[in-house]
Coordinates of C-alpha atoms in Angstrom, one line a residue:
X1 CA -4.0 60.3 -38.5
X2 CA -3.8 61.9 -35.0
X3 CA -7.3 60.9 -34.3
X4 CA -6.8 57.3 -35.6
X5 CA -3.5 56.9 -33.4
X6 CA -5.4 58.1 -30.5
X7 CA -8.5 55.8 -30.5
X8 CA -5.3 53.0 -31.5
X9 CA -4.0 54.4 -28.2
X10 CA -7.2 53.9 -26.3
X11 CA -7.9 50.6 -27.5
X12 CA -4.0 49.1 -26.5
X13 CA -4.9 51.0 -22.7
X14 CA -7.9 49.6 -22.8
X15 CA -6.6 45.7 -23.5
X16 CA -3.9 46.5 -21.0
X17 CA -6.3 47.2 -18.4
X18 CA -7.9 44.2 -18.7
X19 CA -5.1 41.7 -19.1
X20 CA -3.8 43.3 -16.2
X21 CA -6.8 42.8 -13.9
X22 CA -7.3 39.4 -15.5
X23 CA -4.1 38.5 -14.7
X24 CA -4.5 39.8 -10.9
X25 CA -7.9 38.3 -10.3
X26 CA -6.2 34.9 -11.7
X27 CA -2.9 35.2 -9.8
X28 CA -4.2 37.0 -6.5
X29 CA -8.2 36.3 -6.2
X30 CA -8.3 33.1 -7.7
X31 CA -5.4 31.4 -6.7
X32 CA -6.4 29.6 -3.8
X33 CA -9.0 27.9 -5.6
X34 CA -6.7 27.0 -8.6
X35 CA -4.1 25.5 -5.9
X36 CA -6.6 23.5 -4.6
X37 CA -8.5 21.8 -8.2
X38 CA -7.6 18.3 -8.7
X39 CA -6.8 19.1 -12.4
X40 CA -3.5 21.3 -11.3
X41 CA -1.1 18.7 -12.0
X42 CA 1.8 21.4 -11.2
X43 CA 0.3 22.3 -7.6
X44 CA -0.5 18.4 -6.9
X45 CA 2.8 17.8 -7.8
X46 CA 4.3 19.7 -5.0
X47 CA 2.0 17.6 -2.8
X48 CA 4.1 14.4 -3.0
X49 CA 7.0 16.9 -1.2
X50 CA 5.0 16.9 1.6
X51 CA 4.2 15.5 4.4
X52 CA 1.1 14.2 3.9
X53 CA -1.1 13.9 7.1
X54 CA -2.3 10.2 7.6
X55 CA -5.6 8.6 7.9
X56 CA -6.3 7.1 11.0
X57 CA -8.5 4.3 12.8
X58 CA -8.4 3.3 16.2
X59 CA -4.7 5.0 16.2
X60 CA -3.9 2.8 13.3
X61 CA -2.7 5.0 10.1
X62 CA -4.7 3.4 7.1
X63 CA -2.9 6.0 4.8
X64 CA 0.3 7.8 5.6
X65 CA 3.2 9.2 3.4
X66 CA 6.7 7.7 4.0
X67 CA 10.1 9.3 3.5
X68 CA 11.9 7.9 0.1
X69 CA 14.8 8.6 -1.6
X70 CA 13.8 10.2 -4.6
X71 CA 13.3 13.9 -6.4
X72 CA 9.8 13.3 -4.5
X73 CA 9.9 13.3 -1.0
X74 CA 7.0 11.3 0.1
X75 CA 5.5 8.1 -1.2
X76 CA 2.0 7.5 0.1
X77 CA 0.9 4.2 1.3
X78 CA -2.1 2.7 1.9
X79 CA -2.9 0.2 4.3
X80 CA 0.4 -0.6 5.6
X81 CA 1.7 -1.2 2.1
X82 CA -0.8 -4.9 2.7
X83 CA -3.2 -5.0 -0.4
X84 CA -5.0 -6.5 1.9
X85 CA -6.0 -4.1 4.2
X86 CA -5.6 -1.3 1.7
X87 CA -8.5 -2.5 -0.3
X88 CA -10.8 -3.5 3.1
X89 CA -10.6 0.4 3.2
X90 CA -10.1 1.7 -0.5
X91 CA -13.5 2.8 -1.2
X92 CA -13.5 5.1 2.6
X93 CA -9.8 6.1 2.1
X94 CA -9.7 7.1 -1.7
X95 CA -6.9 7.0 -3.6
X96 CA -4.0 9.7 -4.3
X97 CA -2.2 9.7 -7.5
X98 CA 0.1 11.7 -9.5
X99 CA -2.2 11.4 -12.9
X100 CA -5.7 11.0 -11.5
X101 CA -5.5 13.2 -8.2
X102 CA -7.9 12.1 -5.5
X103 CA -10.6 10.4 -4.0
X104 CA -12.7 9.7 -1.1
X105 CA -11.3 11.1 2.2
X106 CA -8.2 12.0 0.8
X107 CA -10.1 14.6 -1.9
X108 CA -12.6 15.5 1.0
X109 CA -10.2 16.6 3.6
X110 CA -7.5 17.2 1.1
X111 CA -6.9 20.6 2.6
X112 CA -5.9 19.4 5.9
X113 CA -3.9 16.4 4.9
X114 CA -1.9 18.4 2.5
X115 CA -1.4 21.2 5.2
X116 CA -2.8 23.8 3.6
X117 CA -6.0 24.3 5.7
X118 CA -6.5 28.3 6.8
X119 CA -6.6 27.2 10.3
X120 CA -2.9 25.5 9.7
X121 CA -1.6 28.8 8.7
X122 CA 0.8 29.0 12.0
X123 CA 2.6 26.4 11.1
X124 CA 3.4 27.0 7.7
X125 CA 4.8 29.9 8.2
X126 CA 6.7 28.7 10.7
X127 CA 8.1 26.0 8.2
X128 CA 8.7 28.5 6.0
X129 CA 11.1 30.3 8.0
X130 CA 12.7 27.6 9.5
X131 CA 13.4 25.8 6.3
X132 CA 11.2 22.6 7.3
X133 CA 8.9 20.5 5.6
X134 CA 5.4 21.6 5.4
X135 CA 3.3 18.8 7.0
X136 CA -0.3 17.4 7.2
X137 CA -2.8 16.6 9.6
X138 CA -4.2 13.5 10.7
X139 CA -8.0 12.4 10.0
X140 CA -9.3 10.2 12.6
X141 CA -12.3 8.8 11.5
X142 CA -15.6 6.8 13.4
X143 CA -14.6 3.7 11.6
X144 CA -14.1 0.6 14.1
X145 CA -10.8 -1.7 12.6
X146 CA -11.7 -4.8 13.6
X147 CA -15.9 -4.3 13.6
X148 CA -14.4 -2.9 9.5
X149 CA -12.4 -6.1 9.2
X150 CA -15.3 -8.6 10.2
X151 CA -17.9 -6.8 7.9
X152 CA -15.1 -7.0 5.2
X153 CA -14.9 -10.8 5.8
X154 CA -18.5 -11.6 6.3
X155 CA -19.1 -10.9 2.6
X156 CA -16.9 -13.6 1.8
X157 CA -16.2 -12.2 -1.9
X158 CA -19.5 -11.1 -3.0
X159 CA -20.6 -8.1 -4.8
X160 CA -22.3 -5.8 -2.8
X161 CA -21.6 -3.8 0.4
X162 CA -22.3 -3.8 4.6
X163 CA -22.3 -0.7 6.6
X164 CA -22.6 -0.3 10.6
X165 CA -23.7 2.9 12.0
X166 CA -24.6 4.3 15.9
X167 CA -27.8 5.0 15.8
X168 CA -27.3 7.8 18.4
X169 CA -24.8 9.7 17.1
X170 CA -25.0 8.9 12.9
X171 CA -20.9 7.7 13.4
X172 CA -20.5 5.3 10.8
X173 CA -18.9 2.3 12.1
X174 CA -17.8 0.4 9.0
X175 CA -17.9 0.8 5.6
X176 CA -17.5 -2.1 3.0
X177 CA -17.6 -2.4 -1.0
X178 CA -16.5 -5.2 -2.6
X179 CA -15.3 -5.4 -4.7
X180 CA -12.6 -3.2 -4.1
X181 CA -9.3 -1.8 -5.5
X182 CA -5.9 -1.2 -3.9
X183 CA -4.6 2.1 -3.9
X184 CA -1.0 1.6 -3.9
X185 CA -0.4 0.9 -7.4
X186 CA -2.4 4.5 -7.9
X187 CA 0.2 6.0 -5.7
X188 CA 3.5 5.4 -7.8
X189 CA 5.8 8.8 -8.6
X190 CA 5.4 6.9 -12.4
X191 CA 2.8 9.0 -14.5
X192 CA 2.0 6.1 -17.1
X193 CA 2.5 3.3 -14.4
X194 CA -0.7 4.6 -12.9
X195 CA -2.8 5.6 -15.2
X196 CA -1.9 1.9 -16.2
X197 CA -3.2 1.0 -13.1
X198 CA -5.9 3.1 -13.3
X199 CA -7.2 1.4 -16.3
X200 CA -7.2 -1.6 -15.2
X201 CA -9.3 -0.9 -11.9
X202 CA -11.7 1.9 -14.5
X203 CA -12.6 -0.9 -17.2
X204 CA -12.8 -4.0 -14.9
X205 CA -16.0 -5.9 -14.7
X206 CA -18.3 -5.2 -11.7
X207 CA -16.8 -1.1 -11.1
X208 CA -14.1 -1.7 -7.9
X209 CA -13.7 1.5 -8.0
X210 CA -17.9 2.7 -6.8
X211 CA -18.2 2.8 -3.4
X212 CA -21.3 0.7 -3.1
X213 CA -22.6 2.1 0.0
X214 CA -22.7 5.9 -1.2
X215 CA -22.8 5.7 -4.7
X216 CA -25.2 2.9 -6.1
X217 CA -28.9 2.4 -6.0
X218 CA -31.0 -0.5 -6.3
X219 CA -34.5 -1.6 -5.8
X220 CA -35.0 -2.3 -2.2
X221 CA -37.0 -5.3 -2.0
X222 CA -39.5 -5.7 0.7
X223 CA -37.0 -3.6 3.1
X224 CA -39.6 -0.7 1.7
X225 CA -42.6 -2.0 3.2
X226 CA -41.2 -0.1 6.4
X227 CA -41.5 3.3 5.0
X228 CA -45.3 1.8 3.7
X229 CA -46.2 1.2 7.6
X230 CA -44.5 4.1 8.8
X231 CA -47.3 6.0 5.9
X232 CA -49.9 3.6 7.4
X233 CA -49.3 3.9 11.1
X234 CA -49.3 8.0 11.1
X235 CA -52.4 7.7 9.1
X236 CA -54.2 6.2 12.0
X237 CA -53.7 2.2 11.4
X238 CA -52.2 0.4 14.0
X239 CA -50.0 -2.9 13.7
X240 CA -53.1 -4.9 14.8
X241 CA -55.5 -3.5 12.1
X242 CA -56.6 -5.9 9.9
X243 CA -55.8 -5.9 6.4
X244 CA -56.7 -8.0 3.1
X245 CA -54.1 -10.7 2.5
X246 CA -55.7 -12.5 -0.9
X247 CA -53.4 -15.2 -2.0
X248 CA -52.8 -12.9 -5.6
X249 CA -53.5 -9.6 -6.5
X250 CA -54.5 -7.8 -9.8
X251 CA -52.2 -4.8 -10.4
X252 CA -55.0 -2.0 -11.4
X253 CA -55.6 -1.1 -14.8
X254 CA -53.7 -4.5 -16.1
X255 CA -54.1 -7.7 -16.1
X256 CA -50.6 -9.0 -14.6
X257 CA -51.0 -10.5 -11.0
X258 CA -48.8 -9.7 -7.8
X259 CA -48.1 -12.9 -6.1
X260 CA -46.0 -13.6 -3.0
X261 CA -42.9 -14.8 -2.7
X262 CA -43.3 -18.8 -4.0
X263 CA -47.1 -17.7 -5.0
X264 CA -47.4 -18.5 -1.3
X265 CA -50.6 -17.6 0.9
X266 CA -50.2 -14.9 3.6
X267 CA -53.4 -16.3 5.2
X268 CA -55.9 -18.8 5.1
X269 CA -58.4 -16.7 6.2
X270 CA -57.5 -13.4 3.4
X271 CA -56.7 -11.5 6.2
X272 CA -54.4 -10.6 9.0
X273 CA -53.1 -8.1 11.3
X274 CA -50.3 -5.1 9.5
X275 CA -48.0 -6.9 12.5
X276 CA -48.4 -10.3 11.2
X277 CA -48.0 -9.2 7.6
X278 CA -44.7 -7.8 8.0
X279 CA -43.6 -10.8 10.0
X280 CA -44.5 -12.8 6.5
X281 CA -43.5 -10.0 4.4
X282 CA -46.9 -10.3 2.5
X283 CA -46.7 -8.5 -0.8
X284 CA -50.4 -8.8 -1.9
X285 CA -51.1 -6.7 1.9
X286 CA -48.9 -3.8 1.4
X287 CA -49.5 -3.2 -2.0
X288 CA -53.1 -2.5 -1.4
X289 CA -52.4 -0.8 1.5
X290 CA -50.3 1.5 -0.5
X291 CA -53.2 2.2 -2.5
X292 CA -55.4 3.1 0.1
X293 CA -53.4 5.6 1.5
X294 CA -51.9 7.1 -1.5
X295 CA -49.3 8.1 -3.5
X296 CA -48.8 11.4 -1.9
X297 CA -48.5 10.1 1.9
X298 CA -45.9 7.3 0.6
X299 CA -44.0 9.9 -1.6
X300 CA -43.6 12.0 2.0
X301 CA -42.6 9.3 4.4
X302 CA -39.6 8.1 1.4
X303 CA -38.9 12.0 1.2
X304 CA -38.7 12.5 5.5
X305 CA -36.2 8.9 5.5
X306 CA -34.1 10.2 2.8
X307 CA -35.3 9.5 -0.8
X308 CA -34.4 12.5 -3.3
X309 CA -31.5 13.5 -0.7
X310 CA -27.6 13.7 -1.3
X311 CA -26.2 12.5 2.1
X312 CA -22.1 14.1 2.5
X313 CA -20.3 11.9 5.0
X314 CA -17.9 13.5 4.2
X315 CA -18.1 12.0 0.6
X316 CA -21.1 13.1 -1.3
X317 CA -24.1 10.0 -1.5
X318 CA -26.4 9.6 -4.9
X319 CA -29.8 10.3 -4.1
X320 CA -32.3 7.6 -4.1
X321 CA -35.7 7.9 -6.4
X322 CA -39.0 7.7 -6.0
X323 CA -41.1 9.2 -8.0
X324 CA -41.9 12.9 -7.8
X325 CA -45.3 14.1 -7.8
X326 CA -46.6 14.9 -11.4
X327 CA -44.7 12.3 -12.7
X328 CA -47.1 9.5 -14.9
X329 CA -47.2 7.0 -11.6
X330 CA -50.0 5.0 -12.7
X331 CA -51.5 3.0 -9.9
X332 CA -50.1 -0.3 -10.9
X333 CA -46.4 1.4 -10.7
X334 CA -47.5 2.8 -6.7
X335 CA -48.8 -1.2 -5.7
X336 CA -45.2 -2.7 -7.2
X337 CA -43.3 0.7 -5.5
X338 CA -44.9 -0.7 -2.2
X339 CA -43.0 -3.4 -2.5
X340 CA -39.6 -2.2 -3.3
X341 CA -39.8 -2.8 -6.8
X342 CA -40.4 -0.8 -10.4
X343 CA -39.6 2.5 -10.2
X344 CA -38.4 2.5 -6.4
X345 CA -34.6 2.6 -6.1
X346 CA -32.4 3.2 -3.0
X347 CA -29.0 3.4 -2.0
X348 CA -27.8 1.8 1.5
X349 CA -26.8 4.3 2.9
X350 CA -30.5 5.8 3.1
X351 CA -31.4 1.8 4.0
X352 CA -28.8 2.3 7.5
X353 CA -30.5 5.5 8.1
X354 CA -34.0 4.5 7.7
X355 CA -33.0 1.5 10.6
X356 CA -31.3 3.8 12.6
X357 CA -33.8 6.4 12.1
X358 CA -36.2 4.1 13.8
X359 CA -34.2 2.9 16.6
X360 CA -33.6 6.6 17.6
X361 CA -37.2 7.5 18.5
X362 CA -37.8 8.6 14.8
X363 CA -34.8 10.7 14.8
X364 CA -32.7 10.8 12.0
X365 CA -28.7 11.8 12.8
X366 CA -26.5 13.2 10.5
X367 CA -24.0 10.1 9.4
X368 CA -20.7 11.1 9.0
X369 CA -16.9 9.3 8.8
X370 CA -14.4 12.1 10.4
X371 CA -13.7 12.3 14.1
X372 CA -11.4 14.0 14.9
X373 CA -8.5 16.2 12.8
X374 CA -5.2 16.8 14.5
X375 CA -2.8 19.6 13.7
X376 CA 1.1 18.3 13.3
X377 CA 1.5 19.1 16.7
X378 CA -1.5 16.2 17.8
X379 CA -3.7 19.6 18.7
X380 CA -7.4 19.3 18.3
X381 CA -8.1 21.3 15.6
X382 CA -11.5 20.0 14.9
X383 CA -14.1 17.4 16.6
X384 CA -17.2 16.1 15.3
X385 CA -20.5 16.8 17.0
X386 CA -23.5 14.7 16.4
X387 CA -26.0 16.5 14.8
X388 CA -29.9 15.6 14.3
X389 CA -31.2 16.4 11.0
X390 CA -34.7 15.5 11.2
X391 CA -37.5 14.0 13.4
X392 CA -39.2 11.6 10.6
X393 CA -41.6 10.0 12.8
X394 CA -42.7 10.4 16.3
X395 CA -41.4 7.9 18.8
X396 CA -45.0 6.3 19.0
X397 CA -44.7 5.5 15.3
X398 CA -41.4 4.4 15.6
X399 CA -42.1 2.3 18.5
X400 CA -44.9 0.6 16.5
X401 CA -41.9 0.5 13.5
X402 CA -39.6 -1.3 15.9
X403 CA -42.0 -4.4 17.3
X404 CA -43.0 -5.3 13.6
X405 CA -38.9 -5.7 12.9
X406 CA -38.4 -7.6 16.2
X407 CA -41.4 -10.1 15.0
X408 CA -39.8 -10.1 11.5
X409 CA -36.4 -11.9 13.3
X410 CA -38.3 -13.5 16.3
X411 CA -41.6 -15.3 15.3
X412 CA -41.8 -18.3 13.9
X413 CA -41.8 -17.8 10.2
X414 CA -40.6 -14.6 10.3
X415 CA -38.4 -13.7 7.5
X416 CA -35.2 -12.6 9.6
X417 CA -34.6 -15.4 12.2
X418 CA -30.8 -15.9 11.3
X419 CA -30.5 -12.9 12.6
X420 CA -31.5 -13.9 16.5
X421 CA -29.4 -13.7 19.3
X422 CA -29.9 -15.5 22.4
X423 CA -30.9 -12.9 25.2
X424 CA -31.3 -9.7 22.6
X425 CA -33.9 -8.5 21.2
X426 CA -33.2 -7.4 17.0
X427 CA -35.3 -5.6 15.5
X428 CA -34.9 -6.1 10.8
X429 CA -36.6 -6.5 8.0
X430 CA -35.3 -8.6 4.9
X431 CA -35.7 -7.4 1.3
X432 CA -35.2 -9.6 -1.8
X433 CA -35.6 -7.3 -4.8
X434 CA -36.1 -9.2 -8.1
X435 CA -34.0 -6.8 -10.9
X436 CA -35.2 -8.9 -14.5
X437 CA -36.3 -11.7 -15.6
X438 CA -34.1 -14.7 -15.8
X439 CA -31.4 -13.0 -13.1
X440 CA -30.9 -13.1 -9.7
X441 CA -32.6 -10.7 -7.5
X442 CA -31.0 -8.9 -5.0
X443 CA -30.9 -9.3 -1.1
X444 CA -31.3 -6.9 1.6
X445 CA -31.5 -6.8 5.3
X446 CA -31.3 -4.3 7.2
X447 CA -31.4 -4.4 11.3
X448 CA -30.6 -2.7 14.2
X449 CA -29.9 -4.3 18.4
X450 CA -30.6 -4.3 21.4
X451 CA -34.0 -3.2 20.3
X452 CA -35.0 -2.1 23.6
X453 CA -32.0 0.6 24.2
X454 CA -30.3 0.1 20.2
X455 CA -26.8 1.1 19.8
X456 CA -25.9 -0.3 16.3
X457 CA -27.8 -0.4 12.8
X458 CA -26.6 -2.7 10.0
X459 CA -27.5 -2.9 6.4
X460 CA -26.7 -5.5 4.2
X461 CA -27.0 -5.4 0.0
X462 CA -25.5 -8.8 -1.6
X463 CA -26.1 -8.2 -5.5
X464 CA -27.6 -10.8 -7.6
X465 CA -28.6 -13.4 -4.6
X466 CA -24.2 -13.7 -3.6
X467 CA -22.6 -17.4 -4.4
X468 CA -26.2 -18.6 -4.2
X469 CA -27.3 -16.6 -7.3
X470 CA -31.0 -17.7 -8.1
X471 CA -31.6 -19.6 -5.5
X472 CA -30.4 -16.6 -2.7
X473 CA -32.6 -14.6 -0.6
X474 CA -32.3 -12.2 1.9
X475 CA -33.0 -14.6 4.5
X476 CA -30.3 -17.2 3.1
X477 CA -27.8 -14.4 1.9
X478 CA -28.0 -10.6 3.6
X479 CA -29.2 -11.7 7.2
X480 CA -25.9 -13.8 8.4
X481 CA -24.0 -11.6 7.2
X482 CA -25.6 -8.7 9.1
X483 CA -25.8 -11.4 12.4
X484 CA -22.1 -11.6 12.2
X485 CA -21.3 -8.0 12.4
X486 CA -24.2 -7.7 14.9
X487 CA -22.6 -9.9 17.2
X488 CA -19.3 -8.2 16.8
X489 CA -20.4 -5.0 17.1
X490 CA -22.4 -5.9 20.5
X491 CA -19.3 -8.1 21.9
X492 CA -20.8 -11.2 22.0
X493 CA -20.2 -14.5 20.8
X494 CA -22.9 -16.9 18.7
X495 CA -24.7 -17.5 22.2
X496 CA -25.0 -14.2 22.9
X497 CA -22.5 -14.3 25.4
X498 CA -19.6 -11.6 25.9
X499 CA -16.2 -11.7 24.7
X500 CA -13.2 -9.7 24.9
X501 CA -11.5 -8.3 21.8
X502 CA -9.8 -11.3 19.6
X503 CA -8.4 -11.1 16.6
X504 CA -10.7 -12.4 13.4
X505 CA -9.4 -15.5 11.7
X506 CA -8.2 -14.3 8.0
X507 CA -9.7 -17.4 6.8
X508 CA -13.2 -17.8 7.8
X509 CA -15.7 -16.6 5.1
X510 CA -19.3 -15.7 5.4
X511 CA -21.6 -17.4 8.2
X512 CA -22.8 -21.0 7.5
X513 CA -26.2 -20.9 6.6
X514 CA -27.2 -23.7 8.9
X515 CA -30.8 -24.3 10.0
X516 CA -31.6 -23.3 13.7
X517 CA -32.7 -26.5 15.6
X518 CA -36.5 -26.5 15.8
X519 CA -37.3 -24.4 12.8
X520 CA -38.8 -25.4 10.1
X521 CA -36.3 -26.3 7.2
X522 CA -37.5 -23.2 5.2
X523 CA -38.7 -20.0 6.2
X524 CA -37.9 -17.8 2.9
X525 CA -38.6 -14.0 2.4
X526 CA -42.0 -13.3 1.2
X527 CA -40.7 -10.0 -1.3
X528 CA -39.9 -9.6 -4.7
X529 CA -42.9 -9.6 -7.3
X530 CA -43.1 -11.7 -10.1

């Protein structure tokens, strides 16, 4: 009996032991990490009886928690309380809500907004002992409000997104999705008021909540061909080599054709120089060209400008495909991958930083959306520093890069002239990826300027050809958009000329898509496959 009591004995010290030092690595150990998962509703709770730091841009808070008279403190706002401007920004700001906790800058920097960063840990203890509330730091971000509000604008309502970046530094300039959500609703102190809202936003037709730029990818459309030359021109070609431009070509090892855009000729003579292809955006070219150098040497240059690679800016990006080597890429699949389309698919994000890539000598920046955080006390507490992540291709193959994209906006039939502007060179390249039979393709550009000494890159995805549905392109859809944030990002009006800062008119939509006097009443983009 004694011997049973005393193994009872050992087993009860034994279970003691270990609930206690479970109970300590919970309550001591992990207890910083258990404050800070989204799926404590308890310490989120406490949040909303805080001050909550705001977000800012250009000194204007687009998030910022308000005193109310309630058993919670705070109320968080977004955008002024103006659904307006809280959705222009919902997809960069996130939302922050008692039932479904955070998302976008206000999960990322949740730390510092909430107050609880380590390197806040001065004044929370002095709030602590003098019985004040605990408060947040401000995020500054790189976003420019009224270069955000034109982008916005621009789109005019249609699905798809724009994004602005420096191409020295990687500071991302604006950020659009549409469509979009407003946050406030989110923000109630009423559990089942939002998760009602939260629904409604979850299940609604075209996902408002996805923030397009980051977190959906696409085919690419002819934009592609870029990373093809880039392949081509480290391989030894230059942009005058000549290449084979036959009117269709047969995909190997089938018998479907690739055709241009319109089943359109690239040449009357079969041939033409790799500059004057791009200019055209000759499919039949650059999907044998693809084949001649090789899976393997287009599968590196995607790799080097981003493909396979999850971007955090602060928000973590989807990584774009192509396929990996060893997968069952048949040589048909590489031709149609040339060309932006089968199993090629991108996000536009990686688009922006394949233009900016270029414009910066071949060197590819880190992008990113936070400036500058400020303690309570408007102290510096942490400053962004541009940092290079990669040189993807020397400056001579980048300069070679850069005078195809200026042809593909300046010469006549290019695919990009909407995009000129009087007095600056542009360097772009369109893309109008077809998705299925029967539905409108998709339309890409995506551009940088000046192109002699670039200080801005733009990409623009419109889904499913915009209000012009079939009958859209890049050149008719994507590229005034992209002109309009161009010119307001260089300061200058339609002629090119400088302005100083005005206000955007609330009311104008996307650019007219007006013909240029002395060009030819069509000059449509030349990708896709059919």
């Amino acid at each position: 009996m004694n011997k049973t009591l005393r193994r009872l004995a050992a087993v009860m010290m034994v279970m003691f032991v270990v609930l206690m030092g479970s109970a300590t690595a919970i309550q001591f150990f992990q207890a910083e990490a258990l404050n800070a998962n989204p799926r404590n509703a308890r310490a989120f709770t406490k949040q909303f009886n805080n001050a909550r730091g705001p977000i800012v841009v250009g000194g204007v808070p687009i998030a910022e928690s308000v005193p109310v008279d309630s058993s919670f403190g705070f109320q968080r706002v977004f955008g002024g309380g103006d659904p307006a401007i809280a959705e222009m920004y919902a997809h960069v700001t996130g939302y922050f809500s008692i039932s479904r906790g955070t998302s976008g800058i206000e999960r990322q920097e949740n730390e510092f907004l909430n107050g609880q960063a380590p390197a806040l840990w001065v004044d929370r203890v002095h709030n602590m002992l003098t019985g004040q509330v605990n408060r947040g730091s401000s995020v500054e971000l790189t976003l420019d409000g009224f270069l955000q509000q034109v982008s916005w604008e621009a789109m005019n309502g249609q699905r798809g997104s724009v994004m602005a970046i420096d191409t020295r530094t990687g500071a991302i300039r604006s950020m659009v999705s549409y469509p979009s959500f407003d946050p406030n609703p989110l923000a109630v102190h009423s559990t089942s008021l939002a998760n009602e809202r939260y629904n409604e936003v979850l299940y609604s037709d075209h996902r408002p909540m996805d923030n397009r730029v980051l977190r959906q990818v696409h085919p690419p459309g002819s934009t592609f061909k870029m990373i093809v030359a880039a392949a081509a021109l480290e391989a030894g070609y230059t942009i005058n080599t000549q290449l084979p431009a036959p009117h269709r070509f047969r995909l190997p090892n089938t018998t479907h054709y690739l055709r241009n855009f319109g089943d359109r000729t690239c040449s009357p003579t079969g041939q033409g120089s790799m500059y004057e292809l791009m200019v055209i955006s000759c499919n039949t070219s650059f999907a044998m060209l693809a084949l001649e150098l090789g899976e393997d040497r287009i599968r590196d240059m995607a790799q080097r400008f981003g493909f396979g690679e999850n971007f955090r800016v602060p928000m973590w990006s989807v990584a774009s495909r192509f396929p990996e080597a060893g997968d069952a890429f048949t040589a048909d699949r590489l031709a149609l991958a040339a060309i932006g389309q089968g199993d090629v698919m991108v996000t536009p994000l990686v688009m922006g930083l394949m233009a900016a890539a270029i414009a910066n000598d071949g060197v590819m920046m880190q992008p990113y959306l936070v400036q500058t955080i400020r303690d309570p006390n408007l102290e510096v507490i942490f400053e962004a520093e541009p940092q290079a992540l990669r040189q993807v291709v020397s400056p001579e193959v980048a300069a070679g890069l850069t005078e195809m994209m200026i042809g593909s906006v300046r010469d006549w039939g290019s695919t990009g002239w909407r995009a000129r502007i009087p007095g600056v060179d542009v360097a772009g390249k369109t893309g109008t990826a077809q998705t299925a039979r029967g539905v409108a393709p998709h339309t890409w550009f995506t551009v940088f300027a000046p192109a002699e000494d670039p200080v801005i890159a733009v990409v623009v995805m419109i889904e499913n050809g915009g209000h012009m549905g079939m009958d859209g392109t890049a050149a008719s859809v994507a590229v005034p958009i992209a002109h309009r944030v161009l010119l307001a990002a260089l300061g200058l009006d339609a002629d090119g000329q400088p302005i100083g800062p005005v206000e955007p008119d609330p009311e104008a939509g996307g650019e007219q898509d007006d013909i240029l006097p002395n060009e030819p009443a069509e000059q449509p983009e030349a990708g896709g496959d059919e």
